[in-house]
Amino acid sequence: MKEKDSIFAAPIERLGDFCFDHQVADVFPDMIKRSVPGYSNIISAIGMMTARFARPDTQLYDLGCSLGAATQEMRRNLNQPGCRIVAVDNSAAMIERARNHLAAFRSEVAVELQEADICAINIENASVVVLNFTLQFIAPDQREALLKKIYDGLNPGGVLILSEKFISEDDTINELLIDLHHDFKRANGYSELEISQKRTALENVLRPDSPGLHKKRLKKIGFAHVDMWFQCFNFGSMVAVK
Ligand SMILES: Nc1ncnc2c1ncn2[C@@H]1O[C@H](C[S@+](CC[C@H]([NH3+])C(=O)[O-])CC(=O)[O-])[C@@H](O)[C@H]1O
Ligand SMILES: O=C(O)C(=O)Cc1ccccc1
């Protein structure tokens, strides 16, 4: 626990695709904090939105929950009776550690941890759905179907919080935001080698969409209200209300 991320610190001869194995799960809190600008602000806001949007006797979903940071914040801010949080991840290493993390806090709120592909689960009677940096790892041709399933499972007035790494439609701005993100990683102690090896490992795995594409797709699916509520460099978070 509380381990420092040094996964890409030494040269790796046959660099494979990035995956969420036990090595990543062990250092994940440090990795995400030092790699994702705005992460802790977004987690806090997920709690605030939970307090506003949760309804009695509904379900709240944390899809791609990793160690359950968003689940814990939702659970802490949940102020409605009869609710259940469903936290899903398809990494066995993450689910195993999420169980321990969540057990460390006392809470009355029921949390169901599922080791499953979020593209294969049922979503129903939902007031809050969180995709906190998860959609970017789903195959691009499956994203619309997943978002449609979320829309169908949300009750009217329900909310989707969608946080993602973005690509900018303007090439110059895109390069600038990527450079600023690398500056952020450098300032957080990552070396050039760590930054470049991780970038290569993520290339086939994390495929970002533009904010414009996200908005257009969410609107097409039927969300009544869609906008960005936070952005820092090429990372940000959108809110969509059914
Ligand atoms: N098809 C899938 N089904 C289920 N889980 C998946 C799938 N694909 C990827 N994942 C899972 O999505 C998570 C993405 S991390 C989310 C952080 C968290 N939300 C947080 O608020 O700390 C973001 C990041 O590492 O940049 C990993 O745990 C994967 O196993
Ligand atoms: O580190 C990066 O470059 C990222 O894009 C963010 C990230 C954070 C944690 C796992 C995978 C990607």
XYZ file of N, CA and C and ligand atoms in Angstrom:
768
model
N 0.835 -1.207 0.000
C 0.000 0.000 0.000
C 0.868 1.254 0.000
N 0.320 2.348 -0.509
C 1.016 3.640 -0.545
C 2.349 3.537 -1.272
N 2.374 2.733 -2.345
C 3.629 2.572 -3.073
C 3.763 3.604 -4.162
N 5.047 3.926 -4.455
C 5.338 4.911 -5.494
C 5.371 4.231 -6.859
N 4.827 4.909 -7.844
C 4.824 4.378 -9.213
C 6.203 4.554 -9.850
N 6.895 3.410 -10.070
C 8.179 3.464 -10.808
C 8.152 2.435 -11.943
N 6.939 2.124 -12.413
C 6.740 1.041 -13.396
C 7.541 1.270 -14.676
N 7.602 2.518 -15.128
C 8.301 2.804 -16.389
C 9.648 3.491 -16.160
N 10.212 3.378 -14.950
C 11.433 4.123 -14.611
C 12.679 3.550 -15.283
N 12.761 2.220 -15.404
C 13.924 1.588 -16.055
C 13.573 1.262 -17.503
N 14.580 1.228 -18.399
C 14.276 0.901 -19.797
C 13.638 -0.487 -19.907
N 12.553 -0.586 -20.654
C 11.868 -1.871 -20.841
C 12.118 -2.312 -22.280
N 12.746 -3.498 -22.441
C 13.186 -3.924 -23.779
C 12.010 -4.228 -24.704
N 11.124 -5.110 -24.223
C 9.941 -5.387 -25.064
C 8.711 -4.795 -24.390
N 8.489 -3.511 -24.706
C 7.416 -2.752 -24.068
C 6.066 -3.191 -24.631
N 5.239 -3.803 -23.786
C 3.909 -4.243 -24.250
C 2.864 -3.174 -24.003
N 1.608 -3.520 -24.320
C 0.503 -2.595 -24.074
C 0.270 -2.441 -22.565
N -0.091 -1.247 -22.156
C -0.431 -0.955 -20.764
C -1.637 -1.794 -20.337
N -1.566 -2.418 -19.155
C -2.761 -3.106 -18.642
C -2.877 -2.944 -17.136
N -4.088 -3.145 -16.637
C -4.373 -2.915 -15.223
C -4.140 -4.189 -14.418
N -2.858 -4.574 -14.308
C -2.508 -5.793 -13.572
C -2.174 -5.448 -12.113
N -1.675 -6.440 -11.372
C -1.425 -6.221 -9.936
C -0.331 -5.176 -9.715
N 0.622 -5.104 -10.670
C 1.727 -4.137 -10.560
C 1.168 -2.699 -10.592
N 0.230 -2.458 -11.517
C -0.407 -1.134 -11.629
C -1.328 -0.905 -10.426
N -2.110 -1.917 -10.059
C -3.056 -1.764 -8.943
C -2.324 -1.378 -7.653
N -1.125 -1.939 -7.437
C -0.358 -1.659 -6.210
C 0.067 -0.194 -6.092
N 0.300 0.456 -7.225
C 0.800 1.851 -7.179
C -0.252 2.847 -7.675
N -1.476 2.364 -7.887
C -2.471 3.164 -8.607
C -2.779 4.538 -7.994
N -2.978 4.652 -6.659
C -3.280 5.989 -6.115
C -2.175 6.998 -6.432
N -0.911 6.566 -6.314
C 0.216 7.461 -6.627
C 0.259 7.770 -8.120
N 0.043 6.737 -8.944
C 0.093 6.910 -10.408
C -0.961 7.904 -10.881
N -2.176 7.756 -10.420
C -3.263 8.592 -10.956
C -3.125 10.029 -10.445
N -2.699 10.173 -9.205
C -2.527 11.522 -8.637
C -1.428 12.294 -9.371
N -0.325 11.614 -9.717
C 0.808 12.281 -10.388
C 0.639 12.365 -11.894
N -0.397 11.687 -12.451
C -0.543 11.630 -13.917
C -1.763 12.351 -14.460
N -2.786 12.525 -13.631
C -4.038 13.105 -14.142
C -4.295 14.464 -13.487
N -4.083 15.549 -14.237
C -4.333 16.875 -13.673
C -5.799 17.034 -13.289
N -6.041 17.484 -12.081
C -7.416 17.723 -11.641
C -8.108 16.520 -11.018
N -7.409 15.383 -10.927
C -8.056 14.150 -10.455
C -8.761 14.342 -9.102
N -8.071 14.936 -8.121
C -8.687 15.018 -6.783
C -9.861 15.998 -6.770
N -9.769 17.058 -7.593
C -10.922 17.983 -7.713
C -12.134 17.249 -8.283
N -11.883 16.405 -9.257
C -12.981 15.685 -9.915
C -13.617 14.693 -8.937
N -12.787 14.010 -8.158
C -13.327 13.074 -7.157
C -14.227 13.832 -6.167
N -13.763 14.997 -5.691
C -14.592 15.787 -4.753
C -15.913 16.178 -5.397
N -15.859 16.613 -6.663
C -17.078 17.056 -7.342
C -18.041 15.893 -7.571
N -17.521 14.679 -7.737
C -18.394 13.505 -7.880
C -19.215 13.332 -6.598
N -18.587 13.605 -5.467
C -19.309 13.567 -4.193
C -20.390 14.637 -4.141
N -20.040 15.847 -4.571
C -21.004 16.958 -4.543
C -22.179 16.677 -5.475
N -21.900 16.124 -6.645
C -22.992 15.831 -7.592
C -23.853 14.679 -7.083
N -23.228 13.737 -6.384
C -23.995 12.643 -5.776
C -25.025 13.207 -4.806
N -24.595 14.163 -3.970
C -25.502 14.761 -2.987
C -26.692 15.429 -3.682
N -26.454 15.994 -4.861
C -27.519 16.694 -5.587
C -28.438 15.778 -6.387
N -27.867 14.730 -6.984
C -28.635 13.952 -7.963
C -29.156 12.606 -7.449
N -28.598 12.095 -6.358
C -29.064 10.794 -5.873
C -30.523 10.905 -5.429
N -31.309 9.887 -5.733
C -32.718 9.847 -5.348
C -32.955 8.613 -4.483
N -33.983 8.655 -3.600
C -34.239 7.506 -2.729
C -34.507 6.250 -3.557
N -34.058 5.105 -3.042
C -34.360 3.791 -3.630
C -33.882 3.647 -5.080
N -32.732 4.247 -5.386
C -32.156 4.095 -6.735
C -30.747 3.494 -6.616
N -30.161 3.240 -7.786
C -28.799 2.697 -7.816
C -27.827 3.750 -8.352
N -26.598 3.686 -7.843
C -25.530 4.573 -8.310
C -24.412 3.673 -8.832
N -23.896 3.994 -10.001
C -22.896 3.129 -10.635
C -21.554 3.837 -10.749
N -20.492 3.109 -10.410
C -19.112 3.580 -10.631
C -18.470 2.582 -11.600
N -18.409 2.979 -12.891
C -17.997 2.039 -13.937
C -16.503 2.196 -14.250
N -15.741 1.125 -14.047
C -14.280 1.199 -14.142
C -13.775 1.817 -12.851
N -14.143 1.186 -11.731
C -13.977 1.804 -10.400
C -12.539 1.778 -9.892
N -11.666 0.980 -10.490
C -10.288 0.807 -9.999
C -10.317 0.488 -8.503
N -9.704 1.326 -7.662
C -9.654 1.023 -6.223
C -10.856 1.585 -5.478
N -11.788 2.223 -6.209
C -13.025 2.678 -5.581
C -12.977 4.090 -5.021
N -12.080 4.929 -5.533
C -11.982 6.313 -5.018
C -13.290 7.074 -5.221
N -13.887 6.948 -6.400
C -15.158 7.646 -6.659
C -16.279 7.012 -5.836
N -16.278 5.693 -5.737
C -17.292 4.994 -4.931
C -17.267 5.497 -3.489
N -16.067 5.625 -2.923
C -15.944 6.073 -1.536
C -16.504 7.490 -1.370
N -16.215 8.366 -2.351
C -16.695 9.752 -2.284
C -18.220 9.798 -2.454
N -18.762 8.921 -3.324
C -20.219 8.851 -3.501
C -20.867 8.372 -2.202
N -20.273 7.344 -1.605
C -20.816 6.744 -0.394
C -20.835 7.763 0.753
N -19.761 8.566 0.849
C -19.620 9.579 1.904
C -20.646 10.697 1.768
N -21.071 10.958 0.513
C -21.965 12.096 0.252
C -23.411 11.695 0.011
N -23.668 10.407 0.017
C -25.011 9.915 -0.257
C -25.928 10.264 0.918
N -27.042 10.962 0.598
C -27.916 11.466 1.656
C -29.352 10.998 1.419
N -29.529 9.856 0.770
C -30.863 9.349 0.430
C -31.000 7.915 0.927
N -32.214 7.541 1.368
C -32.404 6.172 1.863
C -32.585 5.165 0.727
N -32.259 3.926 1.006
C -32.580 2.820 0.091
C -31.722 2.742 -1.155
N -30.558 3.406 -1.136
C -29.701 3.389 -2.334
C -28.637 2.301 -2.243
N -28.129 1.947 -3.419
C -27.064 0.953 -3.499
C -26.059 1.439 -4.528
N -24.775 1.304 -4.217
C -23.730 1.667 -5.177
C -23.206 0.384 -5.811
N -23.179 0.362 -7.150
C -22.630 -0.778 -7.879
C -21.314 -0.323 -8.504
N -20.204 -0.915 -8.064
C -18.868 -0.534 -8.543
C -18.305 -1.691 -9.361
N -17.939 -1.396 -10.606
C -17.572 -2.466 -11.550
C -16.193 -2.215 -12.138
N -15.389 -3.268 -12.217
C -14.103 -3.197 -12.927
C -13.797 -4.595 -13.457
N -13.164 -4.668 -14.628
C -12.846 -5.993 -15.166
C -11.431 -6.460 -14.817
N -10.724 -5.682 -13.973
C -9.402 -6.096 -13.508
C -9.544 -6.770 -12.144
N -9.185 -8.060 -12.073
C -9.284 -8.803 -10.810
C -8.410 -8.147 -9.746
N -7.219 -7.672 -10.162
C -6.274 -7.039 -9.221
C -6.898 -5.793 -8.594
N -7.611 -5.009 -9.414
C -8.245 -3.778 -8.909
C -9.383 -4.136 -7.949
N -10.246 -5.056 -8.353
C -11.415 -5.404 -7.524
C -10.974 -5.946 -6.158
N -9.950 -6.774 -6.177
C -9.431 -7.354 -4.938
C -8.981 -6.239 -3.976
N -8.236 -5.256 -4.520
C -7.736 -4.170 -3.675
C -8.853 -3.177 -3.332
N -9.804 -2.985 -4.242
C -10.932 -2.086 -3.957
C -11.695 -2.603 -2.733
N -11.828 -3.922 -2.645
C -12.543 -4.528 -1.520
C -11.880 -4.125 -0.196
N -10.553 -4.223 -0.165
C -9.821 -3.857 1.068
C -9.916 -2.363 1.352
N -9.732 -1.546 0.314
C -9.811 -0.089 0.473
C -11.138 0.323 1.083
N -12.230 -0.211 0.497
C -13.569 0.213 0.925
C -13.889 -0.307 2.319
N -13.308 -1.448 2.670
C -13.563 -2.024 3.994
C -12.918 -1.178 5.093
N -11.963 -0.320 4.704
C -11.255 0.508 5.689
C -12.123 1.649 6.220
N -13.247 1.932 5.534
C -14.129 3.019 5.980
C -15.430 2.435 6.503
N -15.935 3.034 7.585
C -17.219 2.578 8.096
C -18.336 3.281 7.330
N -19.369 2.554 6.918
C -20.469 3.180 6.177
C -21.714 2.299 6.215
N -22.871 2.964 6.207
C -24.146 2.214 6.180
C -24.531 1.850 4.758
N -23.905 2.524 3.793
C -24.346 2.392 2.401
C -23.879 1.063 1.806
N -24.808 0.377 1.147
C -24.475 -0.906 0.521
C -23.685 -0.679 -0.761
N -22.525 -1.350 -0.868
C -21.719 -1.287 -2.088
C -21.574 -2.703 -2.628
N -21.930 -2.874 -3.901
C -21.719 -4.169 -4.545
C -20.560 -4.044 -5.518
N -19.481 -4.794 -5.268
C -18.316 -4.775 -6.162
C -18.473 -5.907 -7.174
N -18.362 -5.584 -8.441
C -18.495 -6.616 -9.492
C -17.247 -6.650 -10.349
N -16.675 -7.847 -10.516
C -15.588 -8.006 -11.487
C -16.245 -8.368 -12.814
N -16.379 -7.386 -13.703
C -17.105 -7.605 -14.960
C -16.729 -6.558 -15.988
N -17.020 -6.882 -17.246
C -16.861 -5.928 -18.344
C -18.063 -4.982 -18.309
N -17.814 -3.697 -18.224
C -18.941 -2.749 -18.121
C -19.818 -2.767 -19.373
N -19.307 -3.314 -20.470
C -20.121 -3.425 -21.684
C -21.119 -4.582 -21.576
N -20.960 -5.434 -20.565
C -21.807 -6.630 -20.460
C -22.745 -6.610 -19.257
N -22.751 -5.554 -18.458
C -23.591 -5.532 -17.244
C -24.951 -4.891 -17.527
N -25.894 -5.115 -16.609
C -27.191 -4.435 -16.687
C -27.127 -3.144 -15.881
N -27.771 -2.110 -16.422
C -27.865 -0.849 -15.692
C -29.336 -0.487 -15.596
N -29.821 -0.345 -14.359
C -31.249 -0.010 -14.221
C -31.513 0.821 -12.983
N -32.598 1.559 -13.035
C -33.038 2.398 -11.917
C -31.896 3.246 -11.360
N -31.151 3.898 -12.267
C -29.975 4.657 -11.841
C -30.302 6.138 -11.694
N -29.759 6.753 -10.618
C -29.850 8.219 -10.496
C -28.505 8.873 -10.804
N -27.400 8.152 -10.561
C -26.051 8.675 -10.815
C -25.210 7.582 -11.463
N -24.555 7.916 -12.579
C -23.597 6.994 -13.201
C -22.275 7.737 -13.385
N -21.190 7.115 -12.953
C -19.858 7.711 -13.063
C -18.991 6.873 -13.994
N -18.435 7.544 -15.004
C -17.397 6.943 -15.855
C -16.180 7.847 -15.667
N -15.373 7.571 -14.650
C -14.250 8.461 -14.319
C -12.969 7.920 -14.959
N -12.678 8.404 -16.160
C -11.496 7.983 -16.925
C -11.547 6.497 -17.300
N -12.726 6.049 -17.730
C -12.891 4.655 -18.139
C -13.282 4.520 -19.605
N -14.147 5.408 -20.111
C -14.640 5.262 -21.496
C -13.473 5.262 -22.494
N -12.414 6.012 -22.159
C -11.233 6.111 -23.034
C -10.552 4.763 -23.271
N -10.806 3.771 -22.414
C -10.215 2.436 -22.573
C -11.155 1.466 -23.296
N -12.375 1.889 -23.578
C -13.352 1.023 -24.270
C -13.112 1.166 -25.782
N -13.207 0.059 -26.518
C -13.006 0.106 -27.971
C -13.924 1.178 -28.558
N -13.373 2.068 -29.406
C -14.171 3.192 -29.915
C -15.519 2.774 -30.516
N -15.576 1.630 -31.178
C -16.842 1.227 -31.813
C -17.862 0.682 -30.805
N -17.476 0.569 -29.533
C -18.435 0.101 -28.513
C -18.916 1.238 -27.608
N -18.330 2.428 -27.793
C -18.616 3.518 -26.855
C -20.068 3.988 -26.921
N -20.593 4.136 -28.132
C -21.971 4.637 -28.256
C -22.969 3.667 -27.627
N -22.765 2.363 -27.864
C -23.695 1.369 -27.299
C -23.652 1.396 -25.774
N -22.456 1.551 -25.209
C -22.328 1.612 -23.747
C -23.046 2.850 -23.197
N -22.835 3.999 -23.857
C -23.483 5.243 -23.390
C -24.993 5.167 -23.533
N -25.459 4.483 -24.584
C -26.906 4.307 -24.801
C -27.488 3.439 -23.684
N -26.749 2.386 -23.311
C -27.205 1.508 -22.225
C -27.289 2.303 -20.910
N -26.311 3.187 -20.681
C -26.329 4.029 -19.481
C -27.539 4.957 -19.519
N -27.765 5.577 -20.679
C -28.915 6.479 -20.840
C -30.217 5.734 -20.533
N -30.366 4.549 -21.102
C -31.593 3.763 -20.902
C -31.782 3.377 -19.433
N -30.668 3.147 -18.722
C -30.746 2.712 -17.320
C -30.936 3.859 -16.333
N -30.719 5.088 -16.803
C -30.900 6.259 -15.932
C -32.375 6.619 -15.832
N -32.812 7.027 -14.655
C -34.151 7.584 -14.507
C -34.152 9.021 -15.043
N -35.326 9.546 -15.450
C -35.377 10.939 -15.887
C -34.812 11.846 -14.795
N -33.981 12.821 -15.197
C -33.337 13.701 -14.219
C -32.032 13.141 -13.683
N -31.712 11.898 -14.057
C -30.470 11.263 -13.601
C -29.255 11.861 -14.300
N -28.062 11.642 -13.694
C -26.848 12.281 -14.202
C -25.770 11.261 -14.572
N -25.057 11.573 -15.659
C -23.821 10.851 -16.006
C -22.657 11.820 -15.835
N -21.650 11.421 -15.071
C -20.412 12.204 -14.963
C -19.353 11.449 -15.758
N -18.854 12.088 -16.803
C -17.939 11.444 -17.755
C -16.606 12.199 -17.767
N -15.596 11.613 -17.126
C -14.264 12.238 -17.111
C -13.375 11.499 -18.096
N -12.604 12.250 -18.860
C -11.793 11.661 -19.928
C -10.515 12.436 -20.185
N -9.554 11.751 -20.827
C -8.440 12.437 -21.490
C -8.974 12.815 -22.866
N -8.715 14.035 -23.308
C -9.284 14.500 -24.580
C -8.207 14.708 -25.627
N -8.656 14.740 -26.877
C -7.814 15.183 -27.970
C -8.455 16.482 -28.448
N -7.628 17.473 -28.821
C -8.210 18.716 -29.324
C -8.340 18.646 -30.839
N -9.387 19.260 -31.363
C -9.596 19.261 -32.828
C -8.623 20.214 -33.526
N -8.001 21.117 -32.771
C -7.008 22.046 -33.319
C -5.618 21.455 -33.040
N -4.878 21.113 -34.095
C -3.591 20.418 -33.943
C -2.602 21.165 -33.061
N -2.565 22.503 -33.217
C -1.606 23.304 -32.436
C -1.964 23.261 -30.956
N -3.272 23.429 -30.657
C -3.725 23.384 -29.254
C -3.529 21.971 -28.701
N -3.771 20.969 -29.541
C -3.590 19.590 -29.096
C -2.162 19.356 -28.618
N -1.206 19.791 -29.433
C 0.218 19.648 -29.071
C 0.533 20.403 -27.793
N -0.016 21.624 -27.689
C 0.216 22.449 -26.492
C -0.288 21.727 -25.240
N -1.526 21.192 -25.306
C -2.114 20.554 -24.114
C -1.345 19.291 -23.729
N -0.888 18.545 -24.745
C -0.095 17.336 -24.465
C 1.240 17.733 -23.826
N 1.872 18.787 -24.351
C 3.137 19.270 -23.771
C 2.930 19.730 -22.325
N 1.831 20.442 -22.088
C 1.554 20.913 -20.723
C 1.322 19.730 -19.778
N 0.650 18.688 -20.295
C 0.452 17.483 -19.475
C 1.800 16.845 -19.141
N 2.706 16.802 -20.117
C 4.036 16.233 -19.852
C 4.812 17.102 -18.854
N 4.635 18.431 -18.938
C 5.241 19.336 -17.926
C 4.707 18.990 -16.532
N 3.384 18.755 -16.473
C 2.730 18.392 -15.203
C 3.356 17.106 -14.641
N 3.569 16.110 -15.519
C 4.153 14.840 -15.066
C 5.603 15.045 -14.599
N 6.359 15.847 -15.344
C 7.744 16.163 -14.975
C 7.767 16.828 -13.595
N 6.869 17.806 -13.411
C 6.810 18.530 -12.130
C 6.461 17.578 -10.986
N 5.795 16.465 -11.315
C 5.427 15.482 -10.294
C 6.460 14.362 -10.180
N 7.628 14.581 -10.768
C 8.751 13.662 -10.537
C 8.953 12.570 -11.564
N 8.152 12.538 -12.626
C 8.382 11.524 -13.665
C 9.525 11.980 -14.586
N 10.380 11.026 -14.984
C 11.506 11.313 -15.875
C 11.042 11.290 -17.335
N 11.912 11.765 -18.230
C 11.602 11.712 -19.677
C 11.336 10.267 -20.099
N 12.150 9.339 -19.597
C 12.000 7.923 -19.969
C 10.647 7.381 -19.493
N 10.278 7.708 -18.269
C 8.977 7.252 -17.743
C 7.833 7.809 -18.600
N 7.945 9.094 -18.943
C 6.881 9.730 -19.731
C 6.797 9.090 -21.114
N 7.944 8.854 -21.746
C 7.890 8.351 -23.127
C 7.524 6.857 -23.175
N 8.017 6.069 -22.219
C 7.653 4.633 -22.235
C 6.159 4.440 -21.948
N 5.624 5.242 -21.007
C 4.196 5.083 -20.704
C 3.355 5.553 -21.888
N 3.811 6.606 -22.536
C 3.083 7.120 -23.699
C 2.965 6.028 -24.774
N 4.090 5.328 -25.019
C 4.088 4.246 -26.017
C 3.165 3.103 -25.570
N 3.254 2.728 -24.290
C 2.441 1.608 -23.782
C 0.945 1.914 -23.868
N 0.593 3.205 -23.776
C -0.836 3.586 -23.791
C -1.400 3.759 -25.206
N -0.493 3.836 -26.195
C -0.901 4.212 -27.554
C -2.081 3.406 -28.115
N -2.031 2.074 -27.966
C -3.097 1.225 -28.535
C -4.241 0.999 -27.567
N -4.133 1.536 -26.358
C -5.043 1.152 -25.279
C -5.967 2.303 -24.884
N -5.388 3.515 -24.800
C -6.161 4.688 -24.394
C -6.348 5.561 -25.629
N -7.569 5.542 -26.179
C -7.825 6.321 -27.398
C -8.796 7.457 -27.107
N -8.247 8.680 -26.951
C -9.102 9.807 -26.558
C -9.968 10.328 -27.704
N -11.154 10.798 -27.379
C -12.033 11.512 -28.320
C -11.969 13.001 -28.006
N -12.463 13.826 -28.928
C -12.504 15.271 -28.678
C -13.752 15.613 -27.848
N -13.706 16.735 -27.109
C -14.905 17.159 -26.378
C -16.102 17.301 -27.322
N -15.857 17.783 -28.546
C -16.943 17.939 -29.517
C -17.613 16.622 -29.844
N -16.799 15.584 -30.078
C -17.373 14.266 -30.390
C -18.173 13.720 -29.198
N -17.615 13.872 -27.984
C -18.334 13.405 -26.790
C -19.704 14.072 -26.697
N -19.715 15.400 -26.863
C -20.962 16.163 -26.730
C -21.973 15.725 -27.766
N -21.520 15.619 -29.020
C -22.410 15.249 -30.129
C -23.024 13.871 -29.875
N -22.196 12.921 -29.420
C -22.661 11.550 -29.185
C -23.671 11.514 -28.031
N -23.390 12.240 -26.947
C -24.302 12.239 -25.795
C -25.649 12.858 -26.171
N -25.599 13.919 -26.975
C -26.837 14.584 -27.436
C -27.627 13.655 -28.346
N -26.913 12.986 -29.267
C -27.556 12.067 -30.219
C -28.284 10.940 -29.476
N -27.665 10.461 -28.399
C -28.263 9.381 -27.606
C -29.539 9.860 -26.915
N -29.600 11.153 -26.608
C -30.846 11.685 -26.034
C -30.676 12.509 -24.771
N -29.455 12.622 -24.230
C -29.269 13.431 -23.016
C -29.772 14.850 -23.283
N -30.555 15.374 -22.349
C -31.202 16.682 -22.549
C -30.211 17.820 -22.345
N -29.253 17.631 -21.446
C -28.307 18.701 -21.091
C -26.908 18.107 -21.014
N -25.977 18.703 -21.749
C -24.596 18.195 -21.783
C -23.624 19.371 -21.772
N -22.620 19.322 -20.884
C -21.550 20.325 -20.976
C -20.324 19.855 -20.204
N -19.216 20.532 -20.491
C -17.975 20.327 -19.739
C -18.111 21.130 -18.459
N -17.807 20.541 -17.310
C -17.837 21.348 -16.076
C -16.429 21.596 -15.542
N -15.420 20.864 -16.085
C -14.032 21.038 -15.617
C -13.068 20.606 -16.708
N -12.018 21.408 -16.924
C -10.946 20.942 -17.804
C -9.611 21.496 -17.333
N -8.598 20.641 -17.345
C -7.226 21.066 -17.065
C -6.350 20.400 -18.110
N -5.760 21.185 -18.978
C -4.969 20.670 -20.111
C -5.842 19.705 -20.928
N -5.328 18.506 -21.228
C -6.116 17.575 -22.056
C -6.913 16.573 -21.215
N -7.203 16.922 -19.965
C -8.040 16.084 -19.099
C -9.240 16.896 -18.632
N -10.377 16.242 -18.503
C -11.528 17.003 -18.053
C -12.701 16.125 -17.712
N -13.819 16.779 -17.404
C -14.989 16.042 -16.976
C -16.257 16.723 -17.486
N -17.140 15.908 -18.037
C -18.405 16.421 -18.578
C -19.555 15.933 -17.705
N -20.647 16.663 -17.782
C -21.845 16.260 -17.057
C -22.984 16.176 -18.070
N -23.774 15.110 -17.980
C -24.905 14.925 -18.889
C -26.123 14.535 -18.065
N -27.230 15.253 -18.271
C -28.454 14.998 -17.500
C -29.526 14.462 -18.437
N -30.198 13.380 -18.015
C -31.259 12.787 -18.832
C -32.540 13.610 -18.688
N -14.341 -2.989 -20.259
C -14.064 -2.666 -18.998
N -14.897 -3.060 -18.009
C -14.650 -2.730 -16.719
N -13.591 -1.994 -16.324
C -12.741 -1.590 -17.289
C -12.924 -1.891 -18.654
N -11.910 -1.343 -19.357
C -11.103 -0.716 -18.461
N -11.592 -0.860 -17.206
C -11.051 -0.338 -15.949
O -11.134 1.061 -15.989
C -10.201 1.595 -15.039
C -9.612 2.868 -15.606
S -8.849 3.904 -14.388
C -10.300 4.516 -13.584
C -10.059 5.334 -12.351
C -11.194 5.292 -11.363
N -12.514 5.419 -11.992
C -11.011 6.337 -10.290
O -11.834 7.252 -10.194
O -10.031 6.224 -9.528
C -8.355 5.312 -15.269
C -6.933 5.368 -15.608
O -6.173 4.495 -15.161
O -6.559 6.337 -16.363
C -9.189 0.481 -14.750
O -9.286 0.062 -13.411
C -9.573 -0.626 -15.716
O -9.367 -1.930 -15.208
O -0.272 8.871 -17.462
C -0.792 9.246 -18.508
O -0.102 9.664 -19.449
C -2.242 9.240 -18.675
O -2.672 9.492 -19.740
C -3.161 8.959 -17.527
C -3.208 7.576 -17.019
C -3.232 7.409 -15.643
C -3.264 6.136 -15.113
C -3.294 5.028 -15.939
C -3.290 5.197 -17.324
C -3.259 6.478 -17.857
